[in-house]
């Protein structure tokens, strides 16, 4: 028989750099990875009527509130990107900054439809 006794396998995350990482170290590595991918993580606070709207849409659509928030933010960012790209094209074509600012205001925040 061997002098070595069988050690039970370790539980949890395998250690990096020779020892287990703290939560702060894991988060730092996560942020570095995101930065390499050209992304950034934000934490936002949602309350009041905005939270109510997310919860209402979640209930009526049958999807989780975090998925609703992802859809809302993605759609808003797509709108922002489209408007700002068009605004840059207007500037490049010689349109005045005043007209470009009016274009941004008119198209980034469209009026809500009347309901009666």
JSON list of C-alpha atoms in Angstrom, two decimals:
[
{"chain": "A", "resi": 1, "resn": "UNK", "atom": "CA", "xyz": [0.00, 0.00, 0.00]},
{"chain": "A", "resi": 2, "resn": "UNK", "atom": "CA", "xyz": [1.01, 3.58, -0.57]},
{"chain": "A", "resi": 3, "resn": "UNK", "atom": "CA", "xyz": [1.96, 5.90, 2.27]},
{"chain": "A", "resi": 4, "resn": "UNK", "atom": "CA", "xyz": [-0.15, 8.60, 0.70]},
{"chain": "A", "resi": 5, "resn": "UNK", "atom": "CA", "xyz": [-3.78, 8.73, 1.63]},
{"chain": "A", "resi": 6, "resn": "UNK", "atom": "CA", "xyz": [-6.26, 9.84, -0.95]},
{"chain": "A", "resi": 7, "resn": "UNK", "atom": "CA", "xyz": [-7.23, 13.48, -0.43]},
{"chain": "A", "resi": 8, "resn": "UNK", "atom": "CA", "xyz": [-10.82, 14.47, -1.16]},
{"chain": "A", "resi": 9, "resn": "UNK", "atom": "CA", "xyz": [-11.15, 16.80, -4.14]},
{"chain": "A", "resi": 10, "resn": "UNK", "atom": "CA", "xyz": [-11.34, 20.47, -3.30]},
{"chain": "A", "resi": 11, "resn": "UNK", "atom": "CA", "xyz": [-14.60, 22.30, -3.69]},
{"chain": "A", "resi": 12, "resn": "UNK", "atom": "CA", "xyz": [-15.12, 25.77, -5.07]},
{"chain": "A", "resi": 13, "resn": "UNK", "atom": "CA", "xyz": [-13.31, 27.78, -7.69]},
{"chain": "A", "resi": 14, "resn": "UNK", "atom": "CA", "xyz": [-9.86, 26.56, -8.60]},
{"chain": "A", "resi": 15, "resn": "UNK", "atom": "CA", "xyz": [-7.25, 29.03, -7.32]},
{"chain": "A", "resi": 16, "resn": "UNK", "atom": "CA", "xyz": [-5.51, 31.36, -9.74]},
{"chain": "A", "resi": 17, "resn": "UNK", "atom": "CA", "xyz": [-2.04, 32.71, -9.16]},
{"chain": "A", "resi": 18, "resn": "UNK", "atom": "CA", "xyz": [-1.40, 30.08, -6.47]},
{"chain": "A", "resi": 19, "resn": "UNK", "atom": "CA", "xyz": [-4.13, 31.08, -4.04]},
{"chain": "A", "resi": 20, "resn": "UNK", "atom": "CA", "xyz": [-7.89, 31.71, -4.09]},
{"chain": "A", "resi": 21, "resn": "UNK", "atom": "CA", "xyz": [-8.90, 35.15, -5.38]},
{"chain": "A", "resi": 22, "resn": "UNK", "atom": "CA", "xyz": [-11.00, 37.56, -3.39]},
{"chain": "A", "resi": 23, "resn": "UNK", "atom": "CA", "xyz": [-14.29, 38.84, -4.79]},
{"chain": "A", "resi": 24, "resn": "UNK", "atom": "CA", "xyz": [-12.60, 42.16, -5.56]},
{"chain": "A", "resi": 25, "resn": "UNK", "atom": "CA", "xyz": [-9.86, 40.41, -7.55]},
{"chain": "A", "resi": 26, "resn": "UNK", "atom": "CA", "xyz": [-12.42, 38.39, -9.52]},
{"chain": "A", "resi": 27, "resn": "UNK", "atom": "CA", "xyz": [-14.38, 41.56, -10.28]},
{"chain": "A", "resi": 28, "resn": "UNK", "atom": "CA", "xyz": [-11.22, 43.37, -11.41]},
{"chain": "A", "resi": 29, "resn": "UNK", "atom": "CA", "xyz": [-10.39, 40.53, -13.81]},
{"chain": "A", "resi": 30, "resn": "UNK", "atom": "CA", "xyz": [-13.97, 40.57, -15.07]},
{"chain": "A", "resi": 31, "resn": "UNK", "atom": "CA", "xyz": [-13.76, 44.32, -15.75]},
{"chain": "A", "resi": 32, "resn": "UNK", "atom": "CA", "xyz": [-10.41, 43.88, -17.51]},
{"chain": "A", "resi": 33, "resn": "UNK", "atom": "CA", "xyz": [-11.93, 41.18, -19.73]},
{"chain": "A", "resi": 34, "resn": "UNK", "atom": "CA", "xyz": [-14.87, 43.45, -20.59]},
{"chain": "A", "resi": 35, "resn": "UNK", "atom": "CA", "xyz": [-12.50, 46.31, -21.42]},
{"chain": "A", "resi": 36, "resn": "UNK", "atom": "CA", "xyz": [-10.54, 44.05, -23.79]},
{"chain": "A", "resi": 37, "resn": "UNK", "atom": "CA", "xyz": [-13.86, 43.23, -25.49]},
{"chain": "A", "resi": 38, "resn": "UNK", "atom": "CA", "xyz": [-14.65, 46.94, -25.81]},
{"chain": "A", "resi": 39, "resn": "UNK", "atom": "CA", "xyz": [-17.47, 46.80, -23.27]},
{"chain": "A", "resi": 40, "resn": "UNK", "atom": "CA", "xyz": [-18.18, 48.31, -19.88]},
{"chain": "A", "resi": 41, "resn": "UNK", "atom": "CA", "xyz": [-20.50, 47.27, -17.08]},
{"chain": "A", "resi": 42, "resn": "UNK", "atom": "CA", "xyz": [-22.77, 49.75, -15.30]},
{"chain": "A", "resi": 43, "resn": "UNK", "atom": "CA", "xyz": [-24.92, 49.38, -12.23]},
{"chain": "A", "resi": 44, "resn": "UNK", "atom": "CA", "xyz": [-28.11, 51.44, -12.34]},
{"chain": "A", "resi": 45, "resn": "UNK", "atom": "CA", "xyz": [-30.85, 52.18, -9.86]},
{"chain": "A", "resi": 46, "resn": "UNK", "atom": "CA", "xyz": [-34.42, 51.97, -11.13]},
{"chain": "A", "resi": 47, "resn": "UNK", "atom": "CA", "xyz": [-37.32, 53.10, -9.00]},
{"chain": "A", "resi": 48, "resn": "UNK", "atom": "CA", "xyz": [-40.78, 54.60, -9.03]},
{"chain": "A", "resi": 49, "resn": "UNK", "atom": "CA", "xyz": [-42.72, 54.79, -12.25]},
{"chain": "A", "resi": 50, "resn": "UNK", "atom": "CA", "xyz": [-39.80, 53.35, -14.24]},
{"chain": "A", "resi": 51, "resn": "UNK", "atom": "CA", "xyz": [-39.67, 50.23, -12.08]},
{"chain": "A", "resi": 52, "resn": "UNK", "atom": "CA", "xyz": [-43.44, 49.93, -12.28]},
{"chain": "A", "resi": 53, "resn": "UNK", "atom": "CA", "xyz": [-43.30, 50.12, -16.08]},
{"chain": "A", "resi": 54, "resn": "UNK", "atom": "CA", "xyz": [-40.63, 47.41, -16.25]},
{"chain": "A", "resi": 55, "resn": "UNK", "atom": "CA", "xyz": [-42.62, 45.15, -13.93]},
{"chain": "A", "resi": 56, "resn": "UNK", "atom": "CA", "xyz": [-45.83, 45.77, -15.87]},
{"chain": "A", "resi": 57, "resn": "UNK", "atom": "CA", "xyz": [-44.17, 44.94, -19.20]},
{"chain": "A", "resi": 58, "resn": "UNK", "atom": "CA", "xyz": [-42.61, 41.87, -17.60]},
{"chain": "A", "resi": 59, "resn": "UNK", "atom": "CA", "xyz": [-46.01, 40.62, -16.43]},
{"chain": "A", "resi": 60, "resn": "UNK", "atom": "CA", "xyz": [-47.80, 41.31, -19.72]},
{"chain": "A", "resi": 61, "resn": "UNK", "atom": "CA", "xyz": [-45.04, 39.85, -21.91]},
{"chain": "A", "resi": 62, "resn": "UNK", "atom": "CA", "xyz": [-44.15, 36.90, -19.69]},
{"chain": "A", "resi": 63, "resn": "UNK", "atom": "CA", "xyz": [-40.42, 37.67, -19.56]},
{"chain": "A", "resi": 64, "resn": "UNK", "atom": "CA", "xyz": [-38.20, 38.39, -16.60]},
{"chain": "A", "resi": 65, "resn": "UNK", "atom": "CA", "xyz": [-37.78, 42.03, -15.50]},
{"chain": "A", "resi": 66, "resn": "UNK", "atom": "CA", "xyz": [-34.01, 41.94, -16.18]},
{"chain": "A", "resi": 67, "resn": "UNK", "atom": "CA", "xyz": [-34.76, 40.80, -19.76]},
{"chain": "A", "resi": 68, "resn": "UNK", "atom": "CA", "xyz": [-37.26, 43.66, -20.13]},
{"chain": "A", "resi": 69, "resn": "UNK", "atom": "CA", "xyz": [-34.61, 46.09, -18.93]},
{"chain": "A", "resi": 70, "resn": "UNK", "atom": "CA", "xyz": [-32.10, 44.65, -21.40]},
{"chain": "A", "resi": 71, "resn": "UNK", "atom": "CA", "xyz": [-34.59, 45.12, -24.25]},
{"chain": "A", "resi": 72, "resn": "UNK", "atom": "CA", "xyz": [-35.43, 48.67, -23.18]},
{"chain": "A", "resi": 73, "resn": "UNK", "atom": "CA", "xyz": [-31.79, 49.71, -22.85]},
{"chain": "A", "resi": 74, "resn": "UNK", "atom": "CA", "xyz": [-30.78, 47.98, -26.10]},
{"chain": "A", "resi": 75, "resn": "UNK", "atom": "CA", "xyz": [-33.58, 49.68, -28.04]},
{"chain": "A", "resi": 76, "resn": "UNK", "atom": "CA", "xyz": [-32.74, 53.06, -26.51]},
{"chain": "A", "resi": 77, "resn": "UNK", "atom": "CA", "xyz": [-29.04, 52.62, -27.32]},
{"chain": "A", "resi": 78, "resn": "UNK", "atom": "CA", "xyz": [-29.87, 51.58, -30.90]},
{"chain": "A", "resi": 79, "resn": "UNK", "atom": "CA", "xyz": [-31.97, 54.73, -31.25]},
{"chain": "A", "resi": 80, "resn": "UNK", "atom": "CA", "xyz": [-29.22, 56.91, -29.75]},
{"chain": "A", "resi": 81, "resn": "UNK", "atom": "CA", "xyz": [-26.56, 55.38, -32.01]},
{"chain": "A", "resi": 82, "resn": "UNK", "atom": "CA", "xyz": [-28.70, 55.81, -35.12]},
{"chain": "A", "resi": 83, "resn": "UNK", "atom": "CA", "xyz": [-29.54, 59.44, -34.37]},
{"chain": "A", "resi": 84, "resn": "UNK", "atom": "CA", "xyz": [-25.95, 60.34, -33.49]},
{"chain": "A", "resi": 85, "resn": "UNK", "atom": "CA", "xyz": [-24.56, 58.64, -36.63]},
{"chain": "A", "resi": 86, "resn": "UNK", "atom": "CA", "xyz": [-27.04, 60.59, -38.76]},
{"chain": "A", "resi": 87, "resn": "UNK", "atom": "CA", "xyz": [-26.19, 63.80, -36.91]},
{"chain": "A", "resi": 88, "resn": "UNK", "atom": "CA", "xyz": [-22.51, 63.26, -37.70]},
{"chain": "A", "resi": 89, "resn": "UNK", "atom": "CA", "xyz": [-23.35, 62.76, -41.38]},
{"chain": "A", "resi": 90, "resn": "UNK", "atom": "CA", "xyz": [-25.30, 66.03, -41.32]},
{"chain": "A", "resi": 91, "resn": "UNK", "atom": "CA", "xyz": [-22.33, 67.84, -39.76]},
{"chain": "A", "resi": 92, "resn": "UNK", "atom": "CA", "xyz": [-19.99, 66.29, -42.35]},
{"chain": "A", "resi": 93, "resn": "UNK", "atom": "CA", "xyz": [-22.27, 67.53, -45.15]},
{"chain": "A", "resi": 94, "resn": "UNK", "atom": "CA", "xyz": [-22.04, 71.12, -43.89]},
{"chain": "A", "resi": 95, "resn": "UNK", "atom": "CA", "xyz": [-25.30, 71.48, -41.97]},
{"chain": "A", "resi": 96, "resn": "UNK", "atom": "CA", "xyz": [-25.06, 74.01, -39.12]},
{"chain": "A", "resi": 97, "resn": "UNK", "atom": "CA", "xyz": [-24.63, 72.85, -35.53]},
{"chain": "A", "resi": 98, "resn": "UNK", "atom": "CA", "xyz": [-27.93, 74.51, -34.66]},
{"chain": "A", "resi": 99, "resn": "UNK", "atom": "CA", "xyz": [-29.76, 72.43, -37.26]},
{"chain": "A", "resi": 100, "resn": "UNK", "atom": "CA", "xyz": [-27.97, 69.29, -36.15]},
{"chain": "A", "resi": 101, "resn": "UNK", "atom": "CA", "xyz": [-28.94, 69.96, -32.51]},
{"chain": "A", "resi": 102, "resn": "UNK", "atom": "CA", "xyz": [-32.55, 70.43, -33.60]},
{"chain": "A", "resi": 103, "resn": "UNK", "atom": "CA", "xyz": [-32.35, 67.15, -35.56]},
{"chain": "A", "resi": 104, "resn": "UNK", "atom": "CA", "xyz": [-31.04, 65.35, -32.46]},
{"chain": "A", "resi": 105, "resn": "UNK", "atom": "CA", "xyz": [-33.75, 66.81, -30.22]},
{"chain": "A", "resi": 106, "resn": "UNK", "atom": "CA", "xyz": [-36.54, 66.04, -32.70]},
{"chain": "A", "resi": 107, "resn": "UNK", "atom": "CA", "xyz": [-35.42, 62.48, -33.36]},
{"chain": "A", "resi": 108, "resn": "UNK", "atom": "CA", "xyz": [-33.90, 61.28, -30.14]},
{"chain": "A", "resi": 109, "resn": "UNK", "atom": "CA", "xyz": [-36.97, 62.13, -28.09]},
{"chain": "A", "resi": 110, "resn": "UNK", "atom": "CA", "xyz": [-39.98, 61.59, -30.36]},
{"chain": "A", "resi": 111, "resn": "UNK", "atom": "CA", "xyz": [-43.37, 62.75, -29.16]},
{"chain": "A", "resi": 112, "resn": "UNK", "atom": "CA", "xyz": [-45.66, 60.20, -27.59]},
{"chain": "A", "resi": 113, "resn": "UNK", "atom": "CA", "xyz": [-48.82, 59.46, -29.57]},
{"chain": "A", "resi": 114, "resn": "UNK", "atom": "CA", "xyz": [-52.11, 60.90, -28.35]},
{"chain": "A", "resi": 115, "resn": "UNK", "atom": "CA", "xyz": [-54.46, 58.37, -26.76]},
{"chain": "A", "resi": 116, "resn": "UNK", "atom": "CA", "xyz": [-57.67, 60.20, -27.08]}
]
